[in-house]
Amino acid sequence: MAEKKQQVSRRQFLNYTLTGVGGFMAAGMLAPMVRFAIDPVLQASSSEEMHAVVDVSELTNEPQRFDWTIEQVDAWYTSNVTHSAWVYRDENDEIVALSPTCKHLGCAVNWNSNPDFPEEFYCPCHGGRYYKSGLNVPDTPPNAALDTFQMEVKEGTLYLGDTVPNPVQEGGAN
């Protein structure tokens, strides 16, 4: 049995060659356009940065609310976003920075805002309450403690970063 040798005709050779060259040229034109379109998505975000919030000498034992604004870049959109924190010095003179976002449904909590619950963070949306340490009061809607901020002190200024779960455990009230 003789094997039949397959030969490529001149027409097939030209088709393969033109398809290959055309595909290569199209990829060369599309690659910069695709790179331009997705470049903002590939940029590193600023969420890992620490932001200067307050001079440490201004902190007291009473929680104070501090706001700061950052420039946030979401792919192609740049905006200024304001963040807040409740900051105070505890009985050991250590700085505590709590997130003002209630763990129940995300409303903003305020310190000492309800006369029925003095010396507590109170969420006006559904009556959520937290002790000064951020621990949630039992039998109230929130089921977790207020988050804390990553923080560092440099040259007398408090810098805050992302929120992390509060290390306060059950029984750590006040």
Short mmCIF file of N, CA and C in Angstrom, two decimals:
data_model
loop_
_atom_site.label_atom_id
_atom_site.label_comp_id
_atom_site.label_asym_id
_atom_site.label_seq_id
_atom_site.Cartn_x
_atom_site.Cartn_y
_atom_site.Cartn_z
N MET A 1 0.83 -1.17 0.00
CA MET A 1 0.00 0.00 0.00
C MET A 1 0.87 1.23 0.00
N ALA A 2 0.69 1.94 -0.95
CA ALA A 2 1.44 3.20 -1.04
C ALA A 2 0.65 4.30 -0.37
N GLU A 3 1.37 5.03 0.48
CA GLU A 3 0.71 6.15 1.14
C GLU A 3 0.55 7.30 0.16
N LYS A 4 -0.61 7.88 0.30
CA LYS A 4 -0.86 9.02 -0.57
C LYS A 4 -0.28 10.26 0.07
N LYS A 5 0.59 10.90 -0.60
CA LYS A 5 1.25 12.08 -0.08
C LYS A 5 0.34 13.28 -0.25
N GLN A 6 0.11 13.97 0.84
CA GLN A 6 -0.75 15.15 0.74
C GLN A 6 0.12 16.35 0.38
N GLN A 7 -0.31 17.01 -0.60
CA GLN A 7 0.42 18.18 -1.03
C GLN A 7 -0.43 19.42 -0.78
N VAL A 8 0.23 20.50 -0.48
CA VAL A 8 -0.45 21.77 -0.28
C VAL A 8 -0.42 22.49 -1.61
N SER A 9 -1.62 22.86 -2.02
CA SER A 9 -1.68 23.57 -3.30
C SER A 9 -1.22 25.01 -3.10
N ARG A 10 -0.97 25.68 -4.15
CA ARG A 10 -0.53 27.07 -4.11
C ARG A 10 -1.61 27.94 -3.47
N ARG A 11 -2.86 27.65 -3.77
CA ARG A 11 -3.99 28.42 -3.21
C ARG A 11 -4.07 28.23 -1.68
N GLN A 12 -3.91 26.98 -1.24
CA GLN A 12 -3.94 26.74 0.21
C GLN A 12 -2.77 27.42 0.90
N PHE A 13 -1.61 27.37 0.31
CA PHE A 13 -0.43 28.02 0.89
C PHE A 13 -0.66 29.52 1.05
N LEU A 14 -1.22 30.16 0.02
CA LEU A 14 -1.50 31.59 0.11
C LEU A 14 -2.55 31.88 1.19
N ASN A 15 -3.58 31.04 1.27
CA ASN A 15 -4.60 31.23 2.33
C ASN A 15 -3.98 31.13 3.72
N TYR A 16 -3.19 30.12 3.98
CA TYR A 16 -2.54 29.96 5.29
C TYR A 16 -1.62 31.13 5.59
N THR A 17 -0.86 31.55 4.61
CA THR A 17 0.09 32.64 4.82
C THR A 17 -0.63 33.95 5.10
N LEU A 18 -1.63 34.25 4.29
CA LEU A 18 -2.36 35.51 4.51
C LEU A 18 -3.13 35.49 5.84
N THR A 19 -3.68 34.35 6.21
CA THR A 19 -4.39 34.25 7.50
C THR A 19 -3.41 34.46 8.65
N GLY A 20 -2.26 33.87 8.58
CA GLY A 20 -1.25 34.03 9.63
C GLY A 20 -0.75 35.46 9.75
N VAL A 21 -0.42 36.06 8.64
CA VAL A 21 0.08 37.44 8.64
C VAL A 21 -1.02 38.40 9.09
N GLY A 22 -2.26 38.17 8.62
CA GLY A 22 -3.38 39.03 9.03
C GLY A 22 -3.66 38.91 10.52
N GLY A 23 -3.62 37.70 11.05
CA GLY A 23 -3.82 37.50 12.48
C GLY A 23 -2.74 38.16 13.30
N PHE A 24 -1.50 38.05 12.86
CA PHE A 24 -0.39 38.68 13.56
C PHE A 24 -0.55 40.19 13.57
N MET A 25 -0.92 40.78 12.44
CA MET A 25 -1.12 42.24 12.37
C MET A 25 -2.30 42.68 13.24
N ALA A 26 -3.38 41.92 13.25
CA ALA A 26 -4.54 42.28 14.08
C ALA A 26 -4.17 42.22 15.56
N ALA A 27 -3.42 41.21 15.97
CA ALA A 27 -2.99 41.11 17.37
C ALA A 27 -2.09 42.28 17.75
N GLY A 28 -1.23 42.68 16.81
CA GLY A 28 -0.34 43.82 17.05
C GLY A 28 -1.11 45.12 17.23
N MET A 29 -2.24 45.27 16.55
CA MET A 29 -3.05 46.49 16.70
C MET A 29 -3.94 46.42 17.95
N LEU A 30 -4.45 45.24 18.27
CA LEU A 30 -5.37 45.12 19.40
C LEU A 30 -4.67 45.13 20.76
N ALA A 31 -3.47 44.62 20.85
CA ALA A 31 -2.79 44.51 22.14
C ALA A 31 -2.65 45.87 22.83
N PRO A 32 -2.18 46.93 22.16
CA PRO A 32 -2.09 48.22 22.86
C PRO A 32 -3.46 48.76 23.27
N MET A 33 -4.50 48.51 22.45
CA MET A 33 -5.84 48.99 22.81
C MET A 33 -6.37 48.27 24.05
N VAL A 34 -6.17 46.97 24.12
CA VAL A 34 -6.63 46.21 25.28
C VAL A 34 -5.85 46.63 26.52
N ARG A 35 -4.56 46.81 26.37
CA ARG A 35 -3.73 47.25 27.50
C ARG A 35 -4.20 48.62 28.00
N PHE A 36 -4.50 49.54 27.09
CA PHE A 36 -4.99 50.87 27.47
C PHE A 36 -6.32 50.76 28.20
N ALA A 37 -7.19 49.87 27.76
CA ALA A 37 -8.52 49.76 28.36
C ALA A 37 -8.48 49.15 29.76
N ILE A 38 -7.61 48.19 30.01
CA ILE A 38 -7.62 47.52 31.31
C ILE A 38 -6.54 48.03 32.25
N ASP A 39 -5.72 48.96 31.83
CA ASP A 39 -4.63 49.46 32.67
C ASP A 39 -5.09 49.99 34.02
N PRO A 40 -6.16 50.80 34.10
CA PRO A 40 -6.57 51.29 35.42
C PRO A 40 -6.95 50.17 36.38
N VAL A 41 -7.45 49.08 35.86
CA VAL A 41 -7.83 47.96 36.72
C VAL A 41 -6.59 47.29 37.30
N LEU A 42 -5.49 47.32 36.55
CA LEU A 42 -4.27 46.66 36.98
C LEU A 42 -3.45 47.49 37.95
N GLN A 43 -3.79 48.78 38.11
CA GLN A 43 -3.05 49.65 39.02
C GLN A 43 -3.28 49.23 40.46
N ALA A 44 -2.25 49.38 41.28
CA ALA A 44 -2.39 49.08 42.71
C ALA A 44 -3.31 50.10 43.35
N SER A 45 -4.16 49.64 44.25
CA SER A 45 -5.06 50.57 44.93
C SER A 45 -4.37 51.16 46.14
N SER A 46 -4.96 52.23 46.68
CA SER A 46 -4.36 52.90 47.83
C SER A 46 -4.94 52.40 49.13
N SER A 47 -5.63 51.24 49.11
CA SER A 47 -6.30 50.77 50.32
C SER A 47 -5.32 50.31 51.39
N GLU A 48 -4.07 50.06 51.04
CA GLU A 48 -3.11 49.58 52.01
C GLU A 48 -2.35 50.71 52.68
N GLU A 49 -2.64 51.92 52.32
CA GLU A 49 -1.90 53.05 52.85
C GLU A 49 -2.44 53.47 54.21
N MET A 50 -1.58 54.12 54.96
CA MET A 50 -1.97 54.71 56.24
C MET A 50 -2.18 56.21 55.99
N HIS A 51 -3.16 56.77 56.68
CA HIS A 51 -3.51 58.17 56.48
C HIS A 51 -3.41 58.93 57.80
N ALA A 52 -2.81 60.10 57.74
CA ALA A 52 -2.69 60.94 58.93
C ALA A 52 -4.08 61.42 59.34
N VAL A 53 -4.40 61.25 60.63
CA VAL A 53 -5.74 61.58 61.10
C VAL A 53 -5.72 62.70 62.13
N VAL A 54 -4.89 62.57 63.14
CA VAL A 54 -4.94 63.54 64.23
C VAL A 54 -3.60 63.57 64.96
N ASP A 55 -3.31 64.71 65.57
CA ASP A 55 -2.15 64.82 66.43
C ASP A 55 -2.46 64.07 67.73
N VAL A 56 -1.56 63.23 68.17
CA VAL A 56 -1.80 62.38 69.33
C VAL A 56 -2.08 63.21 70.58
N SER A 57 -1.54 64.41 70.68
CA SER A 57 -1.75 65.25 71.86
C SER A 57 -3.22 65.69 72.00
N GLU A 58 -4.00 65.60 70.95
CA GLU A 58 -5.42 65.99 71.00
C GLU A 58 -6.32 64.88 71.55
N LEU A 59 -5.79 63.68 71.72
CA LEU A 59 -6.62 62.56 72.15
C LEU A 59 -6.89 62.62 73.66
N THR A 60 -8.10 62.24 74.04
CA THR A 60 -8.52 62.23 75.44
C THR A 60 -9.05 60.84 75.79
N ASN A 61 -9.53 60.69 77.01
CA ASN A 61 -10.14 59.42 77.41
C ASN A 61 -11.58 59.30 76.91
N GLU A 62 -12.13 60.38 76.43
CA GLU A 62 -13.48 60.40 75.88
C GLU A 62 -13.39 60.15 74.36
N PRO A 63 -14.13 59.20 73.80
CA PRO A 63 -14.08 58.98 72.35
C PRO A 63 -14.45 60.24 71.56
N GLN A 64 -13.62 60.55 70.59
CA GLN A 64 -13.85 61.69 69.72
C GLN A 64 -13.91 61.17 68.29
N ARG A 65 -14.79 61.78 67.51
CA ARG A 65 -14.91 61.38 66.12
C ARG A 65 -13.97 62.24 65.26
N PHE A 66 -13.15 61.56 64.44
CA PHE A 66 -12.25 62.23 63.53
C PHE A 66 -12.56 61.76 62.11
N ASP A 67 -12.58 62.72 61.19
CA ASP A 67 -12.82 62.43 59.77
C ASP A 67 -11.58 62.76 58.97
N TRP A 68 -11.33 62.02 57.93
CA TRP A 68 -10.26 62.31 56.99
C TRP A 68 -10.72 61.89 55.60
N THR A 69 -10.14 62.56 54.62
CA THR A 69 -10.54 62.32 53.24
C THR A 69 -9.36 61.74 52.46
N ILE A 70 -9.68 60.74 51.66
CA ILE A 70 -8.66 60.13 50.80
C ILE A 70 -9.14 60.19 49.36
N GLU A 71 -8.17 60.15 48.45
CA GLU A 71 -8.53 60.06 47.04
C GLU A 71 -8.60 58.59 46.69
N GLN A 72 -9.76 58.16 46.26
CA GLN A 72 -9.98 56.74 45.94
C GLN A 72 -10.08 56.57 44.44
N VAL A 73 -9.37 55.60 43.92
CA VAL A 73 -9.39 55.33 42.49
C VAL A 73 -10.02 53.96 42.28
N ASP A 74 -11.17 53.96 41.61
CA ASP A 74 -11.85 52.72 41.25
C ASP A 74 -11.79 52.58 39.73
N ALA A 75 -10.78 51.88 39.28
CA ALA A 75 -10.55 51.69 37.84
C ALA A 75 -10.44 53.04 37.13
N TRP A 76 -11.47 53.49 36.44
CA TRP A 76 -11.38 54.73 35.67
C TRP A 76 -11.94 55.91 36.42
N TYR A 77 -12.47 55.72 37.60
CA TYR A 77 -13.16 56.77 38.34
C TYR A 77 -12.36 57.14 39.59
N THR A 78 -12.08 58.43 39.74
CA THR A 78 -11.38 58.94 40.90
C THR A 78 -12.33 59.82 41.70
N SER A 79 -12.35 59.60 43.01
CA SER A 79 -13.24 60.39 43.86
C SER A 79 -12.60 60.60 45.22
N ASN A 80 -13.10 61.58 45.95
CA ASN A 80 -12.66 61.83 47.32
C ASN A 80 -13.67 61.17 48.25
N VAL A 81 -13.16 60.35 49.14
CA VAL A 81 -14.01 59.61 50.07
C VAL A 81 -13.62 59.99 51.49
N THR A 82 -14.64 60.30 52.31
CA THR A 82 -14.40 60.66 53.70
C THR A 82 -14.59 59.44 54.58
N HIS A 83 -13.60 59.18 55.44
CA HIS A 83 -13.67 58.09 56.41
C HIS A 83 -13.74 58.70 57.81
N SER A 84 -14.27 57.94 58.75
CA SER A 84 -14.41 58.40 60.13
C SER A 84 -13.92 57.33 61.09
N ALA A 85 -13.54 57.78 62.28
CA ALA A 85 -13.14 56.85 63.35
C ALA A 85 -13.43 57.49 64.69
N TRP A 86 -13.77 56.66 65.65
CA TRP A 86 -13.90 57.09 67.04
C TRP A 86 -12.58 56.73 67.71
N VAL A 87 -11.88 57.75 68.21
CA VAL A 87 -10.54 57.54 68.75
C VAL A 87 -10.49 58.05 70.18
N TYR A 88 -9.85 57.28 71.07
CA TYR A 88 -9.66 57.71 72.46
C TYR A 88 -8.48 56.95 73.05
N ARG A 89 -8.09 57.38 74.26
CA ARG A 89 -7.06 56.67 75.02
C ARG A 89 -7.77 55.84 76.09
N ASP A 90 -7.38 54.57 76.20
CA ASP A 90 -8.03 53.73 77.22
C ASP A 90 -7.34 53.94 78.57
N GLU A 91 -7.76 53.14 79.57
CA GLU A 91 -7.24 53.31 80.93
C GLU A 91 -5.74 53.00 81.02
N ASN A 92 -5.19 52.28 80.05
CA ASN A 92 -3.75 51.99 80.01
C ASN A 92 -3.00 53.02 79.16
N ASP A 93 -3.66 54.11 78.80
CA ASP A 93 -3.12 55.18 77.97
C ASP A 93 -2.76 54.71 76.56
N GLU A 94 -3.39 53.61 76.13
CA GLU A 94 -3.19 53.13 74.76
C GLU A 94 -4.29 53.70 73.87
N ILE A 95 -3.95 53.96 72.64
CA ILE A 95 -4.89 54.55 71.70
C ILE A 95 -5.80 53.46 71.13
N VAL A 96 -7.09 53.76 71.10
CA VAL A 96 -8.08 52.85 70.52
C VAL A 96 -8.79 53.60 69.40
N ALA A 97 -8.84 53.01 68.23
CA ALA A 97 -9.52 53.63 67.07
C ALA A 97 -10.59 52.66 66.58
N LEU A 98 -11.86 53.05 66.77
CA LEU A 98 -12.97 52.18 66.41
C LEU A 98 -13.66 52.67 65.14
N SER A 99 -14.12 51.72 64.36
CA SER A 99 -14.92 52.06 63.18
C SER A 99 -16.30 52.52 63.65
N PRO A 100 -16.87 53.54 63.02
CA PRO A 100 -18.21 53.98 63.41
C PRO A 100 -19.33 53.19 62.74
N THR A 101 -19.01 52.14 62.04
CA THR A 101 -20.00 51.37 61.30
C THR A 101 -20.55 50.24 62.16
N CYS A 102 -21.87 50.29 62.40
CA CYS A 102 -22.54 49.28 63.21
C CYS A 102 -22.45 47.92 62.51
N LYS A 103 -22.20 46.87 63.29
CA LYS A 103 -22.07 45.53 62.72
C LYS A 103 -23.42 44.88 62.43
N HIS A 104 -24.51 45.56 62.77
CA HIS A 104 -25.82 45.00 62.50
C HIS A 104 -26.20 45.23 61.04
N LEU A 105 -26.40 46.49 60.66
CA LEU A 105 -26.78 46.79 59.28
C LEU A 105 -25.95 47.90 58.65
N GLY A 106 -24.89 48.32 59.31
CA GLY A 106 -23.98 49.27 58.69
C GLY A 106 -24.29 50.73 58.92
N CYS A 107 -25.17 51.07 59.83
CA CYS A 107 -25.44 52.48 60.14
C CYS A 107 -24.26 53.04 60.96
N ALA A 108 -24.22 54.34 61.11
CA ALA A 108 -23.15 54.99 61.87
C ALA A 108 -23.54 55.07 63.35
N VAL A 109 -22.62 54.65 64.20
CA VAL A 109 -22.86 54.73 65.64
C VAL A 109 -22.28 56.04 66.17
N ASN A 110 -22.85 56.51 67.28
CA ASN A 110 -22.37 57.75 67.91
C ASN A 110 -22.13 57.49 69.39
N TRP A 111 -21.16 58.19 69.92
CA TRP A 111 -20.81 58.03 71.33
C TRP A 111 -21.71 58.89 72.18
N ASN A 112 -22.28 58.28 73.23
CA ASN A 112 -23.03 59.02 74.24
C ASN A 112 -24.18 59.83 73.65
N SER A 113 -24.79 59.34 72.60
CA SER A 113 -25.83 60.12 71.91
C SER A 113 -27.24 59.83 72.43
N ASN A 114 -27.43 58.74 73.17
CA ASN A 114 -28.75 58.42 73.70
C ASN A 114 -28.72 58.57 75.21
N PRO A 115 -29.55 59.47 75.79
CA PRO A 115 -29.51 59.68 77.23
C PRO A 115 -29.90 58.44 78.04
N ASP A 116 -30.61 57.51 77.42
CA ASP A 116 -30.96 56.28 78.13
C ASP A 116 -29.77 55.32 78.28
N PHE A 117 -28.76 55.49 77.44
CA PHE A 117 -27.60 54.61 77.47
C PHE A 117 -26.32 55.44 77.49
N PRO A 118 -26.04 56.09 78.63
CA PRO A 118 -24.85 56.93 78.69
C PRO A 118 -23.57 56.10 78.64
N GLU A 119 -22.52 56.73 78.17
CA GLU A 119 -21.19 56.10 78.09
C GLU A 119 -21.20 54.85 77.21
N GLU A 120 -22.00 54.87 76.16
CA GLU A 120 -22.04 53.77 75.20
C GLU A 120 -22.12 54.33 73.78
N PHE A 121 -21.66 53.52 72.82
CA PHE A 121 -21.91 53.84 71.42
C PHE A 121 -23.32 53.36 71.11
N TYR A 122 -24.09 54.20 70.43
CA TYR A 122 -25.48 53.87 70.15
C TYR A 122 -25.75 54.00 68.65
N CYS A 123 -26.41 53.00 68.09
CA CYS A 123 -26.80 53.03 66.69
C CYS A 123 -28.28 53.40 66.61
N PRO A 124 -28.62 54.55 66.02
CA PRO A 124 -30.02 54.99 66.00
C PRO A 124 -30.91 54.17 65.06
N CYS A 125 -30.35 53.39 64.18
CA CYS A 125 -31.17 52.67 63.20
C CYS A 125 -32.03 51.58 63.85
N HIS A 126 -31.41 50.73 64.66
CA HIS A 126 -32.16 49.63 65.26
C HIS A 126 -31.84 49.45 66.73
N GLY A 127 -31.27 50.48 67.35
CA GLY A 127 -31.01 50.42 68.79
C GLY A 127 -29.80 49.59 69.17
N GLY A 128 -28.85 49.44 68.28
CA GLY A 128 -27.63 48.71 68.60
C GLY A 128 -26.80 49.49 69.60
N ARG A 129 -26.19 48.77 70.54
CA ARG A 129 -25.38 49.42 71.57
C ARG A 129 -24.04 48.71 71.70
N TYR A 130 -23.02 49.52 72.01
CA TYR A 130 -21.67 48.99 72.20
C TYR A 130 -21.06 49.64 73.43
N TYR A 131 -20.26 48.88 74.16
CA TYR A 131 -19.49 49.46 75.25
C TYR A 131 -18.38 50.32 74.67
N LYS A 132 -17.69 51.03 75.55
CA LYS A 132 -16.63 51.93 75.10
C LYS A 132 -15.52 51.17 74.35
N SER A 133 -15.28 49.92 74.72
CA SER A 133 -14.25 49.13 74.05
C SER A 133 -14.65 48.68 72.65
N GLY A 134 -15.92 48.89 72.30
CA GLY A 134 -16.41 48.46 71.00
C GLY A 134 -17.16 47.15 71.06
N LEU A 135 -17.13 46.48 72.21
CA LEU A 135 -17.84 45.21 72.37
C LEU A 135 -19.34 45.47 72.34
N ASN A 136 -20.07 44.64 71.62
CA ASN A 136 -21.52 44.80 71.54
C ASN A 136 -22.18 44.39 72.85
N VAL A 137 -23.19 45.17 73.24
CA VAL A 137 -23.95 44.87 74.46
C VAL A 137 -24.82 43.65 74.18
N PRO A 138 -24.82 42.65 75.08
CA PRO A 138 -25.64 41.46 74.85
C PRO A 138 -27.13 41.82 74.71
N ASP A 139 -27.82 41.04 73.94
CA ASP A 139 -29.27 41.19 73.71
C ASP A 139 -29.62 42.47 72.97
N THR A 140 -28.70 43.00 72.20
CA THR A 140 -28.98 44.11 71.28
C THR A 140 -28.70 43.61 69.87
N PRO A 141 -29.21 44.29 68.85
CA PRO A 141 -29.11 43.75 67.48
C PRO A 141 -27.70 43.39 66.98
N PRO A 142 -26.65 44.17 67.26
CA PRO A 142 -25.36 43.78 66.68
C PRO A 142 -24.88 42.45 67.25
N ASN A 143 -24.29 41.64 66.40
CA ASN A 143 -23.79 40.34 66.86
C ASN A 143 -22.27 40.27 66.89
N ALA A 144 -21.61 41.43 66.72
CA ALA A 144 -20.15 41.45 66.77
C ALA A 144 -19.70 42.83 67.25
N ALA A 145 -18.47 42.88 67.72
CA ALA A 145 -17.90 44.14 68.20
C ALA A 145 -17.57 45.06 67.03
N LEU A 146 -17.49 46.36 67.31
CA LEU A 146 -17.08 47.32 66.28
C LEU A 146 -15.66 46.98 65.83
N ASP A 147 -15.41 47.13 64.54
CA ASP A 147 -14.07 46.89 64.02
C ASP A 147 -13.12 47.98 64.53
N THR A 148 -11.84 47.66 64.53
CA THR A 148 -10.82 48.64 64.88
C THR A 148 -10.02 48.96 63.63
N PHE A 149 -9.25 50.01 63.69
CA PHE A 149 -8.40 50.39 62.56
C PHE A 149 -6.96 49.94 62.84
N GLN A 150 -6.27 49.58 61.77
CA GLN A 150 -4.82 49.41 61.89
C GLN A 150 -4.28 50.80 62.13
N MET A 151 -3.32 50.94 63.03
CA MET A 151 -2.83 52.27 63.32
C MET A 151 -1.36 52.26 63.66
N GLU A 152 -0.77 53.43 63.51
CA GLU A 152 0.60 53.64 63.92
C GLU A 152 0.78 55.11 64.25
N VAL A 153 1.72 55.38 65.12
CA VAL A 153 2.01 56.76 65.51
C VAL A 153 3.39 57.10 65.01
N LYS A 154 3.46 58.16 64.21
CA LYS A 154 4.75 58.63 63.69
C LYS A 154 4.88 60.11 63.99
N GLU A 155 5.93 60.46 64.68
CA GLU A 155 6.23 61.86 64.96
C GLU A 155 5.03 62.60 65.56
N GLY A 156 4.35 61.94 66.47
CA GLY A 156 3.25 62.57 67.17
C GLY A 156 1.94 62.63 66.43
N THR A 157 1.86 61.97 65.29
CA THR A 157 0.63 61.96 64.50
C THR A 157 0.10 60.52 64.41
N LEU A 158 -1.21 60.39 64.59
CA LEU A 158 -1.85 59.08 64.48
C LEU A 158 -2.20 58.82 63.02
N TYR A 159 -1.77 57.67 62.51
CA TYR A 159 -2.09 57.25 61.15
C TYR A 159 -3.00 56.03 61.24
N LEU A 160 -4.08 56.04 60.45
CA LEU A 160 -5.01 54.92 60.43
C LEU A 160 -5.02 54.28 59.05
N GLY A 161 -5.21 52.95 59.03
CA GLY A 161 -5.27 52.21 57.77
C GLY A 161 -6.61 51.51 57.62
N ASP A 162 -6.58 50.28 57.22
CA ASP A 162 -7.81 49.51 57.01
C ASP A 162 -8.39 49.04 58.35
N THR A 163 -9.67 48.67 58.32
CA THR A 163 -10.28 48.12 59.51
C THR A 163 -9.96 46.64 59.64
N VAL A 164 -9.89 46.20 60.88
CA VAL A 164 -9.65 44.79 61.19
C VAL A 164 -10.64 44.41 62.29
N PRO A 165 -10.96 43.12 62.43
CA PRO A 165 -11.88 42.71 63.50
C PRO A 165 -11.34 43.11 64.87
N ASN A 166 -12.25 43.50 65.73
CA ASN A 166 -11.89 43.96 67.07
C ASN A 166 -11.45 42.77 67.91
N PRO A 167 -10.29 42.87 68.58
CA PRO A 167 -9.82 41.74 69.40
C PRO A 167 -10.55 41.61 70.73
N VAL A 168 -11.43 42.58 71.05
CA VAL A 168 -12.17 42.52 72.32
C VAL A 168 -13.08 41.30 72.30
N GLN A 169 -13.05 40.54 73.37
CA GLN A 169 -13.85 39.32 73.46
C GLN A 169 -14.96 39.48 74.49
N GLU A 170 -15.79 38.49 74.56
CA GLU A 170 -16.88 38.48 75.54
C GLU A 170 -16.31 38.71 76.93
N GLY A 171 -16.97 39.58 77.68
CA GLY A 171 -16.53 39.87 79.04
C GLY A 171 -15.52 41.00 79.09
N GLY A 172 -15.19 41.60 77.98
CA GLY A 172 -14.22 42.69 77.96
C GLY A 172 -14.88 44.04 77.95
N ALA A 173 -16.04 44.15 78.57
CA ALA A 173 -16.77 45.41 78.55
C ALA A 173 -16.00 46.51 79.23
N ASN A 174 -16.25 47.71 78.72
CA ASN A 174 -15.66 48.95 79.21
C ASN A 174 -14.21 48.94 79.07
#
